[in-house]
XYZ file of C-alpha atoms in Angstrom:
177
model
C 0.000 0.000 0.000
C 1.639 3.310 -1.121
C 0.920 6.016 1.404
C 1.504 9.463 0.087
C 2.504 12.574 2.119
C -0.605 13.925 2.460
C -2.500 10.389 4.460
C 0.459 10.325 6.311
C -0.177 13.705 7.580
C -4.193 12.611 8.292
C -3.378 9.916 10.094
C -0.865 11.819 12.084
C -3.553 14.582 12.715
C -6.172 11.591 13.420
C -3.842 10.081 16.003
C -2.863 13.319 17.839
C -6.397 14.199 18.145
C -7.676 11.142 19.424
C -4.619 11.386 21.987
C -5.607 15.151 22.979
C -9.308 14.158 22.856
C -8.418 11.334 25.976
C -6.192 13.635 27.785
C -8.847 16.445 27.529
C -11.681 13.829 29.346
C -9.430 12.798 31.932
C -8.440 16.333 32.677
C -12.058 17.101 32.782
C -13.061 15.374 35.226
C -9.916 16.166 37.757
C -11.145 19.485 36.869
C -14.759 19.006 37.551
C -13.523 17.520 41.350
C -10.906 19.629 42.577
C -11.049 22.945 40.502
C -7.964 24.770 41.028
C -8.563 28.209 42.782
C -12.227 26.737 44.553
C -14.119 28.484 46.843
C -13.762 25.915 49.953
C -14.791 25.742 53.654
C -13.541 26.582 56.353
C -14.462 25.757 60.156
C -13.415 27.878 63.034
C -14.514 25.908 66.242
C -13.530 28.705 68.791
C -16.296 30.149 67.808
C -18.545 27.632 68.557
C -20.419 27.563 65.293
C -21.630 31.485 64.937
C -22.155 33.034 61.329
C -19.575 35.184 60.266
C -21.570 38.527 59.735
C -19.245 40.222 57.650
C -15.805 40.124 56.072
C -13.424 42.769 54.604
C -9.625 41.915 53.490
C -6.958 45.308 53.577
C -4.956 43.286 51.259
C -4.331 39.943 49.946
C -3.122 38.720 53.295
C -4.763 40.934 56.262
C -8.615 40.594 56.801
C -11.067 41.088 59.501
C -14.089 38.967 60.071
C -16.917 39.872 62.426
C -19.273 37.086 64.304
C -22.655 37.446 64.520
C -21.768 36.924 68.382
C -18.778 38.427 70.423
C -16.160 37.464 68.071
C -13.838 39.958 65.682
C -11.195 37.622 63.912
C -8.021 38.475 62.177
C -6.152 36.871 59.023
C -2.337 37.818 58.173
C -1.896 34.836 55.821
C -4.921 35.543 53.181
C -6.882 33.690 55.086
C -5.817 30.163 55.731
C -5.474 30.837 59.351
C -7.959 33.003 61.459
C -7.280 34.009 64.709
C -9.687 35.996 67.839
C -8.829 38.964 68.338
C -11.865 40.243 70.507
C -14.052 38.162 72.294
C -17.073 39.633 74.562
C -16.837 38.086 77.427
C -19.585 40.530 79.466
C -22.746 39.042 80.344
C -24.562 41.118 77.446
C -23.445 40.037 74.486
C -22.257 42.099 71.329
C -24.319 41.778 68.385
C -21.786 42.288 64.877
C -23.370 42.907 61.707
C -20.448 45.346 59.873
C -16.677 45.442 59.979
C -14.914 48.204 58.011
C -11.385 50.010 58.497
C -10.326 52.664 57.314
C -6.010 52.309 57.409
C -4.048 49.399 58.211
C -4.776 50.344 62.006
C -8.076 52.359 62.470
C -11.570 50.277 61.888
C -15.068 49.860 63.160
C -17.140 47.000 64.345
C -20.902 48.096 63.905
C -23.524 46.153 65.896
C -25.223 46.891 69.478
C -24.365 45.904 72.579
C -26.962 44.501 74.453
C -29.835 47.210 75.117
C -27.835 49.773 74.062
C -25.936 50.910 71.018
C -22.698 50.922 69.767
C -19.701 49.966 67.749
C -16.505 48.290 68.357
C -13.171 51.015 67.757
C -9.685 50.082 67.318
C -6.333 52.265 66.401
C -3.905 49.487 66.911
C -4.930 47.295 64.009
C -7.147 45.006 66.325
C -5.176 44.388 68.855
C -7.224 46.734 71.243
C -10.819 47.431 70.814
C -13.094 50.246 72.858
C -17.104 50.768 72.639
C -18.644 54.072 71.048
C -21.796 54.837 71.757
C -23.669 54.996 68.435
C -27.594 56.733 68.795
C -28.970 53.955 66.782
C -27.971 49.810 66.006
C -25.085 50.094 63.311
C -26.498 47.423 61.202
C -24.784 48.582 58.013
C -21.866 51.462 58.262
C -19.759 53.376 56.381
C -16.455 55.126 57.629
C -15.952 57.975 56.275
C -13.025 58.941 58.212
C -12.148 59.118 61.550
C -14.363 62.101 61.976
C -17.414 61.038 60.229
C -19.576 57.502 60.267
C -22.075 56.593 58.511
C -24.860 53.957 59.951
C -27.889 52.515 58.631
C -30.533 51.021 61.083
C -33.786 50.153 60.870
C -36.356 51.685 62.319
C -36.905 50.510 65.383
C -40.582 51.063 66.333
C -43.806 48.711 66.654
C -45.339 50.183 63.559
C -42.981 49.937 61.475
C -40.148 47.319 61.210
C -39.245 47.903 57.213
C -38.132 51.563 57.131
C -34.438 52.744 56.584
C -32.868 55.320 58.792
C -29.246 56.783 58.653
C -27.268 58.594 61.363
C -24.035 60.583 60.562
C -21.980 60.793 63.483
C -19.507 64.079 62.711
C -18.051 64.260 65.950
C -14.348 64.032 66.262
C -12.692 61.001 67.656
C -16.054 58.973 67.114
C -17.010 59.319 70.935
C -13.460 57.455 71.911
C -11.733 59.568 74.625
């Protein structure tokens, strides 16, 4: 049988396809498994099983994380590793809905603190954290600056459950003495 040039070259083609075609399935389904760069879960059992409210990275390695109980958490490492940083340990318990900072050292914990209100306040990058009194649960907030904070709440009345307020604190220092 006298093969020319140009079946030479289709069976080539044929043969490296078929090859690429197999190595393409198996890939696929690795792929399908253990896709690289997955979202996947993590468990933090010093914090007894409490929702994390809210999350906000500086960077790719420093974040914050808020509990929806008594717990503000700290990342250096992008997150593989989280560590307490705050922990309520008064018989009224902190309630955190918002974390936000503003440099590598100042941030905000917005929540309310038992029957009253308040955020969380640190200048030390976390290490350190003191209550301002907020008129009004900080369920959403926006930091300005250090001078000016912005909190949404809602309405906290009988009538009326649904309806957005905001409260601009332009005070200096926040409150924090």
């Amino acid at each position: 049988m006298n093969h020319t040039s140009h079946t030479r070259a289709v069976r080539f083609l044929s043969g490296l396809f078929y090859f690429f075609s197999i190595f393409i399935f198996i890939n696929a389904f690795n792929f399908q498994h253990n896709p690289p760069g997955a979202w996947r879960q993590q468990f933090m059992p010093e914090i007894q099983g409490l929702d994390i409210a809210d999350v906000v990275f500086l960077d790719s390695l420093t974040g914050y994380a808020v509990a929806k109980l008594n717990y503000i958490l700290k990342t250096t490492n992008g997150g593989e590793n989280w560590s307490i940083i705050y922990e309520d340990t008064t018989t009224v318990q902190f309630i955190f809905a918002r974390i936000q900072f503003i440099s590598e050292n100042e941030g905000f914990a917005g929540g309310f603190f038992g029957l009253n209100y308040g955020m969380m306040k640190t200048t030390d990058a976390g290490q350190n954290w003191s209550l301002v009194n907020t008129p009004t649960f900080a369920e959403d907030i926006f930091v300005l600056s250090s001078d000016t904070i912005w909190l949404s709440a809602p309405k906290v009345s009988p009538a009326e459950y649904s309806a957005q307020r905001m409260v601009e604190h332009p005070g200096k220092d926040c409150g924090v003495k």
